């Protein structure tokens, strides 16, 4: 049996007896190596005889899990037999684990072949291991997860809009003693209703004691900083690696204190030329679509600053037993947002609401008529095609003419990091992850000539 060098966090992971565990983190963090070791131990301790090991396909599982260095055969030697073509009457690929309580059979399944796994998956299983669950067929994950007593899955951070996050991963939570190890960006995304006993583990380079400092430097040096690949693999943060429309960099983010210093500096202080607000809406209780408020400002040096973004979602409200928001609920929420921003940055008199949502426009205008307020609620100016809007924004980002207040724009920044071209219609942006993006566009569209 090969020796495993274990950090204190990995030792805690091996001792944990949770029913569901997700191992997320950077590349080369040791997630697969230590996760497989624990999976075999759980299979041996399980009262059930049948278990499942799942990956992209059989060849990938063999290369990355079974026969690799510190893989199953390396770790457990003669205690594990691998039968890639099945054995006897059982023609399904499987591993045979010789455990103290009797032999355990671990079926090897590829989730890429839907017809095959649908035929092979049946009955109840003790332990289920899913390698790279972020790329797994979501139907496989749903079907297999309900058939097991213990689920262990690994993943590198990916597009947070994938259904596997909302349906499975984001229901887990870090153990209190290790919560500080999880990046705050991922902690904020673990926002679905917590499920009892579900544990989220975040592992990085520092937790892999078998990784030399030289090898770590080599891995990091091969990935260009500022790219989505760097964000996913090196920083361990979620966000799509390919097909992204925008690419935010640290230079596009500004903290509120730094912006205030620009507005109040003794020599050549900047001032606001225009402040405006955009609103996009979606009242669905079945999807993750949001309705969003975004405040934009244009500085006297022609830079545009997104000052604040706020998002609400009826599906999340339903999960927390809160009543869904209707168009009549929007005016008070919107006015509260506008007044907070007026105190912080200044008066944005005109609010541009999605012109396709006549109900919300009517409710806001009725509120102004009945209660009185100093804001004008008007339909958004949407004559500029979406591709032209994207082209303008890409230019502003390239030249540093669009900044985001980091503390107040989290929902919008999150969308910018995942908003992508449609894979089925590659010349069109996808119709999701865009409600804050749309609201932000409504705020600047009438004033585009003043930017850049």
Short mmCIF file of C-alpha atoms in Angstrom, two decimals, residues 14 192 224 321 423:
data_model
loop_
_atom_site.label_atom_id
_atom_site.label_comp_id
_atom_site.label_asym_id
_atom_site.label_seq_id
_atom_site.Cartn_x
_atom_site.Cartn_y
_atom_site.Cartn_z
CA UNK A 14 -10.96 11.06 6.60
CA UNK A 192 -29.17 26.95 -1.06
CA UNK A 224 -1.74 32.94 -17.58
CA UNK A 321 -40.99 30.10 3.07
CA UNK A 423 -23.15 26.89 -27.06
#
